[in-house]
Coordinates of C-alpha atoms and ligand atoms in Angstrom, one line a residue:
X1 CA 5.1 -2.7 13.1
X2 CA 2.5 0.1 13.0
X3 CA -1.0 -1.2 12.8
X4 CA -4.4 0.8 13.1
X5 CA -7.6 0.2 14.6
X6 CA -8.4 -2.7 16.9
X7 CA -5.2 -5.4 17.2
X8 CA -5.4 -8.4 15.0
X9 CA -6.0 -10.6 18.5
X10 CA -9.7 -8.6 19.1
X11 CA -10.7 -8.8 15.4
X12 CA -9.5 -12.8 16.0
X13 CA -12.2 -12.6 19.0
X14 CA -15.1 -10.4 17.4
X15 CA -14.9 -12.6 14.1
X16 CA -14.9 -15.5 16.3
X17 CA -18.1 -14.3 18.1
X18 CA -20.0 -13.3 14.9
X19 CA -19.4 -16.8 13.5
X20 CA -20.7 -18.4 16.4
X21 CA -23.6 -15.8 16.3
X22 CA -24.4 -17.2 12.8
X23 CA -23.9 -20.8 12.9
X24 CA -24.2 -22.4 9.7
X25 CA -26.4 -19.6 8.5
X26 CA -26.1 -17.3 5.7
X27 CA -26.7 -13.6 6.1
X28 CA -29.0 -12.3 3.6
X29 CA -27.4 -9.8 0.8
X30 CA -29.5 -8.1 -1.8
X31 CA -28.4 -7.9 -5.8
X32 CA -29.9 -5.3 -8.3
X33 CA -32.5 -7.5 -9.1
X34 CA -33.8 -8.2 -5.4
X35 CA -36.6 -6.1 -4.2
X36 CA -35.7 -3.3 -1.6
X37 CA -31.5 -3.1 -3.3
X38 CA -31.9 0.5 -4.3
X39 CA -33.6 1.4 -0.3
X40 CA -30.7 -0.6 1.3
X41 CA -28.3 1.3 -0.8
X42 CA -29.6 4.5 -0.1
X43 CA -30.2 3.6 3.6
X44 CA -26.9 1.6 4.6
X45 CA -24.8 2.2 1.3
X46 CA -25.4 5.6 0.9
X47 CA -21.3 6.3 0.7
X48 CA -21.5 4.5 -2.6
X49 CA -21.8 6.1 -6.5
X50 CA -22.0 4.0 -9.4
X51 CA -20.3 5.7 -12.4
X52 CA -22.1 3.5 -15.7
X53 CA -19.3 3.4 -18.3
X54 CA -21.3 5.9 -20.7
X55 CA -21.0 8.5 -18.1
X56 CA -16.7 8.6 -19.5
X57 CA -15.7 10.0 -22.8
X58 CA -15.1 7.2 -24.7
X59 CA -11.6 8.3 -25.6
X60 CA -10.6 8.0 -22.4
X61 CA -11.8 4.5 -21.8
X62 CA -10.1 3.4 -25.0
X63 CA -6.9 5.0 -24.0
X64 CA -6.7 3.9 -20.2
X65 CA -7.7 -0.2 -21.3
X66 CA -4.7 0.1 -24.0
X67 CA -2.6 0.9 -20.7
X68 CA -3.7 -1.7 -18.9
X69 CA -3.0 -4.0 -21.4
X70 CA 0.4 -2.1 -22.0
X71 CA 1.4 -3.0 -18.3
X72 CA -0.1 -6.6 -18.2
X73 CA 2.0 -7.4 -21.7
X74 CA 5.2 -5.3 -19.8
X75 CA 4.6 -7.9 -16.9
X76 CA 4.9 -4.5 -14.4
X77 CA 1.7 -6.3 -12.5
X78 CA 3.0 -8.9 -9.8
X79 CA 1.8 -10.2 -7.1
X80 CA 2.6 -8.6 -3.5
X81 CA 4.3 -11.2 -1.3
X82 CA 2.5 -9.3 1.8
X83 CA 2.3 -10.5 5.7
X84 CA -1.2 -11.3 7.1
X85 CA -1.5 -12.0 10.6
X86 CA 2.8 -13.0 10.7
X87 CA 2.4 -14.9 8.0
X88 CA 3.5 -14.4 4.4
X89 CA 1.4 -14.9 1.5
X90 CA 0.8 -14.4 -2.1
X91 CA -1.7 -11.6 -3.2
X92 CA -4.5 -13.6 -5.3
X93 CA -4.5 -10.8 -7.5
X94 CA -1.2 -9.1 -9.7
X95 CA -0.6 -5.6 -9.0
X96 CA 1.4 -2.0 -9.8
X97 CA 1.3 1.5 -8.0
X98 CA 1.1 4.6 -10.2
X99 CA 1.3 8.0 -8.9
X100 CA 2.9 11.1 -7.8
X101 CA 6.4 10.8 -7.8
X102 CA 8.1 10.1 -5.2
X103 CA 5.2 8.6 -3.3
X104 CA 4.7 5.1 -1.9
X105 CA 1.5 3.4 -0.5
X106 CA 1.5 1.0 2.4
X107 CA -0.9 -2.4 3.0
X108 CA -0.6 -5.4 4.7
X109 CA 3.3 -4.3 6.1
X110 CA 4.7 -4.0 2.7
X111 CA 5.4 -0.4 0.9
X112 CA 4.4 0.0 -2.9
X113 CA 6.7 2.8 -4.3
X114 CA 4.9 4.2 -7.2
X115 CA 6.0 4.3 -10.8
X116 CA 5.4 8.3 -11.6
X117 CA 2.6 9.3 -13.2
X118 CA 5.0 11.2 -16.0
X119 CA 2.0 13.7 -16.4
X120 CA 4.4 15.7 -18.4
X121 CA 5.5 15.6 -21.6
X122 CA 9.0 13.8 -22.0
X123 CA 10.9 16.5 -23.6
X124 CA 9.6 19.0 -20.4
X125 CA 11.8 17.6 -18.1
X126 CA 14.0 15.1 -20.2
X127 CA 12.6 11.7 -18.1
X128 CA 14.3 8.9 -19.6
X129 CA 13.2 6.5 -17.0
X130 CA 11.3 4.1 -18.9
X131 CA 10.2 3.4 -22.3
X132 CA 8.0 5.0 -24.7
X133 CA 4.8 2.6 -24.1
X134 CA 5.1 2.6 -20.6
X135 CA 5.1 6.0 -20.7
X136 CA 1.8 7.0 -22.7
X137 CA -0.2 4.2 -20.3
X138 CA 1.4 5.8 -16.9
X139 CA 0.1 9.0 -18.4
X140 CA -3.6 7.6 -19.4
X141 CA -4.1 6.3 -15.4
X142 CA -3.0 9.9 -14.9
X143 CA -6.1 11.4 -17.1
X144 CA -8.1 8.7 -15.6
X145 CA -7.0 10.2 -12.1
X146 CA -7.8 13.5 -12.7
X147 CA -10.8 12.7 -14.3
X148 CA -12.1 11.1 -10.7
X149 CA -10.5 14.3 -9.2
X150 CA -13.0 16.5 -10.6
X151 CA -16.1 14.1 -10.8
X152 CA -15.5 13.3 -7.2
X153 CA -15.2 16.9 -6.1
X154 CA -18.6 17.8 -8.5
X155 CA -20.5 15.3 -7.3
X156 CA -22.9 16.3 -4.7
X157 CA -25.9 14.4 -2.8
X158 CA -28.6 15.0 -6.0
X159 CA -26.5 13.8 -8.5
X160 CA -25.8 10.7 -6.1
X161 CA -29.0 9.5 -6.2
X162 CA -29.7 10.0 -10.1
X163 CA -26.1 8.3 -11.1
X164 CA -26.9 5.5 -8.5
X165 CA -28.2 2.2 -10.3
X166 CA -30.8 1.8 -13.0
X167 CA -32.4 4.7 -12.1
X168 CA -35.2 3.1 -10.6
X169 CA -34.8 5.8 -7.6
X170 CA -34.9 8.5 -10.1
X171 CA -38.2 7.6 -11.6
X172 CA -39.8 7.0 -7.8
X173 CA -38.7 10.1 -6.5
X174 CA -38.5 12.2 -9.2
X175 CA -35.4 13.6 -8.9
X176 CA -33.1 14.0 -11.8
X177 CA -29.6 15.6 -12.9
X178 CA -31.1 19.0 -13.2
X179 CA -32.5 19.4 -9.6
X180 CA -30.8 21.7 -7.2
X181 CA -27.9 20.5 -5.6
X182 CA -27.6 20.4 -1.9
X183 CA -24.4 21.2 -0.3
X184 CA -21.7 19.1 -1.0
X185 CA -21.0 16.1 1.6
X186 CA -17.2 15.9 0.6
X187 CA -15.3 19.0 1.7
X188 CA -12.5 20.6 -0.4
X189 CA -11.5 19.1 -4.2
X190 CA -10.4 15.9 -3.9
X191 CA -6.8 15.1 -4.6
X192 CA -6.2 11.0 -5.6
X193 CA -2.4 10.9 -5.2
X194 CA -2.2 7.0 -6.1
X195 CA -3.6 4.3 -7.8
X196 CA -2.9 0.8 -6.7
X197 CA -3.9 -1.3 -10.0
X198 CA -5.2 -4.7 -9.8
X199 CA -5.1 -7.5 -12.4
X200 CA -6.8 -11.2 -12.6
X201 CA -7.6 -13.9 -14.8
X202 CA -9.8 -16.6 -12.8
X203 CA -8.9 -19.7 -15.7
X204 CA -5.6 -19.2 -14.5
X205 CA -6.6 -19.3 -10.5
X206 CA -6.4 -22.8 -9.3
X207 CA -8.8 -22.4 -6.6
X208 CA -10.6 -19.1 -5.0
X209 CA -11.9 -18.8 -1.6
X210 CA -16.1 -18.7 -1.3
X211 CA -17.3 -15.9 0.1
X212 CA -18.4 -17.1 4.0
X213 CA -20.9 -15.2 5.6
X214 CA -23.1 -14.0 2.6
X215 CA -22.7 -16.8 0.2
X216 CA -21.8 -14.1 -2.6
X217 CA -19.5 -16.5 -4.7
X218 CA -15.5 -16.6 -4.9
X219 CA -13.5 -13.9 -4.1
X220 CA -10.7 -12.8 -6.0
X221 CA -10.1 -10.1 -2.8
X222 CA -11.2 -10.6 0.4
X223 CA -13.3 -8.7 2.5
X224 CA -11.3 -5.2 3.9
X225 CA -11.2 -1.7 4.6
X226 CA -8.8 -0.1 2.5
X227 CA -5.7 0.8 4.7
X228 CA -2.9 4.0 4.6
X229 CA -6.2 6.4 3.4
X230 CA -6.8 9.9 4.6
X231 CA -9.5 9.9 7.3
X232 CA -12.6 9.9 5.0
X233 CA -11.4 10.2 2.1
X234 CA -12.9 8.9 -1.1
X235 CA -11.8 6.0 -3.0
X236 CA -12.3 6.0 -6.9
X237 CA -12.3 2.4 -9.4
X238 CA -13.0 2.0 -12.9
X239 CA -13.3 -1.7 -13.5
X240 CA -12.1 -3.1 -17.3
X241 CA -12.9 -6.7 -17.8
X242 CA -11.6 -8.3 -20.9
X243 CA -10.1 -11.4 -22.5
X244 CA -7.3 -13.1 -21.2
X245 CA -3.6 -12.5 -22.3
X246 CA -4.1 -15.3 -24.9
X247 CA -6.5 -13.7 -27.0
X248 CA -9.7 -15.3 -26.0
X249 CA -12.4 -12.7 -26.5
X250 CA -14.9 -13.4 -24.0
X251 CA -17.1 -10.3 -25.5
X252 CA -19.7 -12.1 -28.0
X253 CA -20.4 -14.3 -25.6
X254 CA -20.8 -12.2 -22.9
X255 CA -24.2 -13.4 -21.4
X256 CA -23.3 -16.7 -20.2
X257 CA -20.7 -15.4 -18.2
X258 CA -20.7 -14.3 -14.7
X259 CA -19.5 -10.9 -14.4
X260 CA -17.5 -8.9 -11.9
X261 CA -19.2 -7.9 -8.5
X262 CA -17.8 -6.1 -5.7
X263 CA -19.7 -6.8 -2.7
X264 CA -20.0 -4.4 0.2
X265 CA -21.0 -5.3 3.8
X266 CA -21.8 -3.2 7.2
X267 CA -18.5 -4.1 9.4
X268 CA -18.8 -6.3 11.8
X269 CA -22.7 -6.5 11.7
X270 CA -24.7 -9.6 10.7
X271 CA -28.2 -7.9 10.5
X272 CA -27.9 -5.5 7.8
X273 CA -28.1 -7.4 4.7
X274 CA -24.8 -7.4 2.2
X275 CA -25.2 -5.3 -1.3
X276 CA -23.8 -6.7 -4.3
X277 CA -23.2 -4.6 -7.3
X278 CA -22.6 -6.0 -10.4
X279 CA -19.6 -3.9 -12.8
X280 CA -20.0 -4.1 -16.6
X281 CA -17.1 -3.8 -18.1
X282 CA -16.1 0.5 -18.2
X283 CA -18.3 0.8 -15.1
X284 CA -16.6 3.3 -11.8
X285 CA -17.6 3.2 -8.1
X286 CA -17.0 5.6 -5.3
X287 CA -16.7 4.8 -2.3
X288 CA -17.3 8.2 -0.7
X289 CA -17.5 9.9 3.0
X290 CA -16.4 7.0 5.8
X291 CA -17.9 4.5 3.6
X292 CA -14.4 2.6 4.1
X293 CA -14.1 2.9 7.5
X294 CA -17.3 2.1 8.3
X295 CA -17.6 -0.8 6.2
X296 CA -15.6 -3.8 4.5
X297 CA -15.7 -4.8 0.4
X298 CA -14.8 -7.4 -1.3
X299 CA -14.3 -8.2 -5.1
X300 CA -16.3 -11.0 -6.5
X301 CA -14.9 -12.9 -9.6
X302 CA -16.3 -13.3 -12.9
X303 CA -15.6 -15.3 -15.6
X304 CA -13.7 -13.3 -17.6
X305 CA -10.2 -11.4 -16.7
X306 CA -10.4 -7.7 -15.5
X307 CA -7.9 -5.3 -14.5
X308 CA -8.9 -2.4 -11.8
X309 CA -7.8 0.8 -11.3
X310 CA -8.4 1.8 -7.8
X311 CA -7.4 5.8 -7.1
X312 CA -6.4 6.6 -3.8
X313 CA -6.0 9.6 -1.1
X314 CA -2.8 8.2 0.6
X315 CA -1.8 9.1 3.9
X316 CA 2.1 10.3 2.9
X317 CA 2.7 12.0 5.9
X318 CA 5.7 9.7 6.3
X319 CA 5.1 7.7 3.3
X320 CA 6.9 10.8 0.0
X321 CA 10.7 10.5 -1.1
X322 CA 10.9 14.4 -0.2
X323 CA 10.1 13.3 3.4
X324 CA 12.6 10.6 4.4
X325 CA 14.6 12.5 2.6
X326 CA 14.5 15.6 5.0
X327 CA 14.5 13.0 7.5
X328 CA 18.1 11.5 6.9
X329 CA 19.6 15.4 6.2
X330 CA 17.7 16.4 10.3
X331 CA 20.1 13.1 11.4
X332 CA 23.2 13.6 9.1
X333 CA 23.3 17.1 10.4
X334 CA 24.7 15.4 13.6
X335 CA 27.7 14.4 11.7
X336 CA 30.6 16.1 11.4
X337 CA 33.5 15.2 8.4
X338 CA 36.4 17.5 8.6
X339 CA 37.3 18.3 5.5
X340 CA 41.2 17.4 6.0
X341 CA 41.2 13.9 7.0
X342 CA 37.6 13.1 6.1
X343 CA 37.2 11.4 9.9
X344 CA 34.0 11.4 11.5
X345 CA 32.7 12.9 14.6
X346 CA 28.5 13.4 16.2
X347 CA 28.3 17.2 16.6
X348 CA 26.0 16.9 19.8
X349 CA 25.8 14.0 22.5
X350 CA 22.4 15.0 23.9
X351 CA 20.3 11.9 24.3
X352 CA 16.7 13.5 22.3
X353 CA 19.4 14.3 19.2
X354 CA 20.8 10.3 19.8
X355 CA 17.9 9.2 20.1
X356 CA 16.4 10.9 16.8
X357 CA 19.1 10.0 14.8
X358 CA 18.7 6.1 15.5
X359 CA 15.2 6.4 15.4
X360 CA 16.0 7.6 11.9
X361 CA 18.1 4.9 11.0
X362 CA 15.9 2.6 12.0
X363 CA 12.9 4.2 9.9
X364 CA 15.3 4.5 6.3
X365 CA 16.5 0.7 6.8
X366 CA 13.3 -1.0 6.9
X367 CA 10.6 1.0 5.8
X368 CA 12.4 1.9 3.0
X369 CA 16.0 0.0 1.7
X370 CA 14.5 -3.5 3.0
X371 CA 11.1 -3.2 2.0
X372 CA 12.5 -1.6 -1.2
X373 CA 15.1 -4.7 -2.2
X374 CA 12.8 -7.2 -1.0
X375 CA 10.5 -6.6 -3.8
X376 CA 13.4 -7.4 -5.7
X377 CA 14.1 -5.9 -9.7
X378 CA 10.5 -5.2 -10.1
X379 CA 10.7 -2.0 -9.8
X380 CA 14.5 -1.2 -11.6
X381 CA 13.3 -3.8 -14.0
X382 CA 10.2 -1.0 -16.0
X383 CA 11.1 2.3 -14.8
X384 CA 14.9 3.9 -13.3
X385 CA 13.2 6.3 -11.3
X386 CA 13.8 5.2 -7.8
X387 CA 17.0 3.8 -8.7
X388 CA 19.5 6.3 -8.1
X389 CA 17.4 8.2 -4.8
X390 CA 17.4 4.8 -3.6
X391 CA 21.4 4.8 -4.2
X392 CA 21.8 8.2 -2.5
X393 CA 19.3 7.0 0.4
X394 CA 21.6 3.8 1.1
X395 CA 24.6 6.1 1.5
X396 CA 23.0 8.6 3.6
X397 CA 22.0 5.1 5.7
X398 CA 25.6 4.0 6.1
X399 CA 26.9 7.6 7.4
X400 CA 24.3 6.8 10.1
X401 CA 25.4 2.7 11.0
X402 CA 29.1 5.1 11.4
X403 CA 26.9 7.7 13.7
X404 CA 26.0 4.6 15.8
X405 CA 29.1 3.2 16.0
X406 CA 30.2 6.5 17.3
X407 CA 27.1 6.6 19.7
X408 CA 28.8 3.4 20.9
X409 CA 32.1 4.3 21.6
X410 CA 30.8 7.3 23.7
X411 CA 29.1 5.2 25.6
X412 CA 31.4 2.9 26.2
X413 CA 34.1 5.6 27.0
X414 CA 35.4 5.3 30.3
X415 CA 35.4 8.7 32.5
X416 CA 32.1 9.6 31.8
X417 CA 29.6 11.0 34.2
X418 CA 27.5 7.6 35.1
X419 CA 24.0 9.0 34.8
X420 CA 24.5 10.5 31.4
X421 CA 25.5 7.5 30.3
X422 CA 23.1 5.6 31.5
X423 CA 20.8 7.3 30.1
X424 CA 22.5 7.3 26.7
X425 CA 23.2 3.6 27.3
X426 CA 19.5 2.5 27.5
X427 CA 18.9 4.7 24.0
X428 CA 21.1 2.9 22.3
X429 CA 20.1 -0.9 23.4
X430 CA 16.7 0.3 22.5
X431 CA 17.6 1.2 19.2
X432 CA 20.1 -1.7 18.3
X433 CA 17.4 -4.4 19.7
X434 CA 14.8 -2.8 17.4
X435 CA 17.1 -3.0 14.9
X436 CA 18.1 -6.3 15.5
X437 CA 15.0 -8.2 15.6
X438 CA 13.5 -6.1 12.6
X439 CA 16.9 -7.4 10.3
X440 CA 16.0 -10.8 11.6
X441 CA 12.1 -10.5 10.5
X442 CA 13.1 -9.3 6.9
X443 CA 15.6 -12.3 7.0
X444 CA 13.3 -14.6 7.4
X445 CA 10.6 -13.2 5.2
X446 CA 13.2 -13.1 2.6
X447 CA 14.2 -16.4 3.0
X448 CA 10.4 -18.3 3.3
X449 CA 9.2 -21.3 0.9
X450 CA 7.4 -18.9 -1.0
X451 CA 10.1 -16.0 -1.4
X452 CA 12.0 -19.2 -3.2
X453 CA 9.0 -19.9 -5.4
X454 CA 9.9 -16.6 -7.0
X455 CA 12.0 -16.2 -10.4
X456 CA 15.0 -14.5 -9.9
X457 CA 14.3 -11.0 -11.1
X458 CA 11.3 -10.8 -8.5
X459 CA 13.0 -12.5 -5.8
X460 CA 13.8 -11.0 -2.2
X461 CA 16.7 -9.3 -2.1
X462 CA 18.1 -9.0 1.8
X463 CA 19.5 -5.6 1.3
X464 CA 21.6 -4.0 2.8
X465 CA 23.6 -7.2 4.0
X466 CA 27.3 -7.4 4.7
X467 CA 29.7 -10.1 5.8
X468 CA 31.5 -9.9 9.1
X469 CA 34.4 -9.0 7.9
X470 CA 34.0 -6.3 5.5
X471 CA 36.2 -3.4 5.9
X472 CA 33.7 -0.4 4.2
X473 CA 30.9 -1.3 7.2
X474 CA 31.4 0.7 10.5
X475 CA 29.5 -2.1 12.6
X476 CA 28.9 -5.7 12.2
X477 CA 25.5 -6.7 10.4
X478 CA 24.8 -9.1 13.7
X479 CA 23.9 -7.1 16.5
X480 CA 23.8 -9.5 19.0
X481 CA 27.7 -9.1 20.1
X482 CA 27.4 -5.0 20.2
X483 CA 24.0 -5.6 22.2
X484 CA 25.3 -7.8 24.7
X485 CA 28.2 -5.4 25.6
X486 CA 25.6 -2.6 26.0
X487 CA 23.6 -4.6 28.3
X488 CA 26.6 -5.6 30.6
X489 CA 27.4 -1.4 30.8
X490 CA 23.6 -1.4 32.1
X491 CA 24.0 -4.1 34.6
X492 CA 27.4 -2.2 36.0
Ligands
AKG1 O1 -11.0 -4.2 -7.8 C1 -11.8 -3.6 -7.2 O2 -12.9 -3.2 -7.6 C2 -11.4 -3.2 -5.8 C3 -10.1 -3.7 -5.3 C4 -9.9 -3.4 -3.9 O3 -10.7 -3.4 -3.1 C5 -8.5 -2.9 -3.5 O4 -7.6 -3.0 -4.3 O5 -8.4 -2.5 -2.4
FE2_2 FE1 -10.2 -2.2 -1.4

């Protein structure tokens, strides 16, 4: 599967060789209080913007925690069964994607598909795909969101340094809101086109890692770069703790409790101290310029549950509804039905269109019907919307397993010229070994001790899947037969 970056075998080696590096060791990280926080922010940190909660109307904050608390009571936030390193685990914390519609989000090899922002007032455009309450909160993330557009795409390096911390800086330097701005850093308005929300209680955690290298506290997410981002663009949080679903208030007796803390850390440097910034509940960061790519963050747990909001410019190149879309109608164009009889036949035997169309195949199967079903009902469960595209996307998917059982009879036709098809022979294996192992992987992920651990209505679903003898399936779900036989025309 598609990774970015260095492999996960050289990060395996460079983490190694930091950790040596250190020993037993901590690396120094400052804290708001510490001497020299707000010159290491400016000076390593400077991608970073604290947004205090006063800096929102009010309004707005009252009407984006009621959402959050709409979807927690809703139970729409869930926990991503996700692969790291080939192996599946649990996401420590419970989350939902909200955005555009149509759109999807990608981490850790598993694709979020977005529950629409519905932007729009219901009677606009008649959207009946979820209820009233879920609704109003999709629409509050949505304010939220464009809110961050424009304050993102305002904010320019003076205001930086005046929003940033206690305003310490400000009084040192002098510099305030109304001093000239110089030119902006960011270039163009910024679009967020997702927000992946996040949702923990610590009481109800048994046990949460310890931060290792800085010696920040327990995690509740580990240290990352924030993956499936445009190249530099920004990233956008608001940060609501409150009481747990119980009831507890936690606010009069806020003081003794630890708070939230995101911590931030140069990647893969042990020299430059860590920064850790402290989030009051109503409190928004930016992460701004490369300030992701260039270094790692974490999320530090408090006391107290907190939900987070965290807005996103996705990479959707290949990632919208509209695009696989267009991609099964450029490989279904290689089908022909005659009207008559309805029978089937592949317009054009040229091996780029072959190889396109199973290439396509491929690509609707399991980066979008597998990794759809084996999130299970969630998404059916609070809102219809991808229900029905993901009914007409499954069609347009079997029309293509009848395409390559086509493919497969032209190859295997005797009488044809050997070097065309050998060449069309060694597309096809390609294709169908891809295919195979990638069914057995979602298999298997489907199947693990902690896919079982799941209640029915969240659990796996290995879809599609057919028996052997089903009469409505072209080819046989096991490709191992079909591959074989392929092979042998190779070996000829
Ligand atoms: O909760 C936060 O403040 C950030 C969470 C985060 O880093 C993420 O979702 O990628
Ligand atoms: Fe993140």
């Amino acid at each position: 599967m598609k990774r970015s970056g260095d492999s996960e075998g050289e990060k395996r080696r460079k983490r190694r060789r930091l950790l040596q590096e250190l020993g037993d060791q901590k690396i120094p990280f400052l804290a708001p209080s510490d001497r020299g926080f707000q010159q290491l922010w400016d000076t390593s940190y400077s991608g970073l913007v604290l947004r205090k909660s006063c800096s929102l109307p009010a309004e707005l904050h009252s009407r984006v925690q009621a959402a959050l608390l709409t979807l927690r009571r809703k139970g729409c936030l869930l926990k991503d069964l996700v692969r790291v390193r080939d192996r599946d685990v649990f996401t420590a914390v419970s989350r939902a994607l909200l955005g555009e519609p149509g759109h999807t989000y990608r981490y850790l090899d598993t694709r979020l598909f977005a529950i629409p922002w519905h932007s729009e007032d219901i009677d606009v455009k008649g959207q009946n795909c979820c209820d009233p309450d879920l609704r109003a909160a999709c629409k509050a993330l949505w304010e939220l969101n464009t809110f961050f557009c424009t304050d993102v795409s305002q904010l320019k390096e003076g205001d930086r340094l005046s929003q940033s911390a206690k305003g310490e800086a400000e009084h040192e330097s002098g510099q305030g809101c109304s001093q000239p701005s110089p030119p902006q850093v960011c270039s163009g308005p910024v679009k967020f086109n997702v927000t992946l929300l996040n949702y923990m209680d610590p009481a109800a955690m048994s046990q949460l890692k310890e931060e290792p290298y800085y010696g920040m506290g327990k995690m509740a997410v580990g240290w990352h770069h924030d993956e499936n981002l445009i190249t530099h663009s920004p990233v956008a949080v608001y940060s609501y703790s409150c009481h747990d679903d119980k009831g507890e208030s936690s606010e009069g007796s806020s003081s003794d409790k630890a708070c939230w803390r995101i911590g931030l850390k140069v990647a893969w440097d042990i020299h430059t101290p860590g920064l850790m910034l402290p989030l009051e509940s109503g409190d928004c960061y930016y992460m701004r310029d490369d300030l992701n790519s260039t270094h790692q963050h974490c999320v530090l747990a408090g006391d107290t549950a907190r939900f987070s909001s965290t807005h996103r410019v996705a990479e959707c190149s290949s990632g919208t509804l509209t695009y696989i879309q267009s991609r099964c109608r450029e490989a279904l164009s290689n089908l022909h039905t005659d009207p008559e009889t309805g029978s089937h036949r592949l317009v054009a035997l040229l091996p780029a269109t072959l190889q396109d169309c199973e290439e396509i195949h491929n690509e609707v199967e399991f980066e979008w019907l597998r990794q759809y079903w084996f999130q299970g009902q969630r998404y059916a469960r609070f809102c219809s919307w991808w229900t029905r595209p993901m009914e007409q996307l499954e069609k347009d998917w079997k029309l293509m397993e009848t395409m390559t059982m086509l493919f497969l009879a032209a190859v295997e036709e005797e009488g044809q010229e050997e070097e065309g098809r050998r060449e069309m022979a060694e597309i096809l294996l390609s294709a169908l070994t891809d295919r195979h192992q990638q069914r057995q992987t979602w298999r298997d992920r489907c199947h693990s001790s902690l896919a079982q651990t799941l209640p029915p209505e969240e659990a796996p679903v290995d879809r599609p899947f057919w028996g052997v003898d089903d009469p409505s399936m072209p080819l046989p779900f096991d490709l191992a037969d079909i591959i074989n036989r392929v092979e042998s025309l190779l070996w000829r």
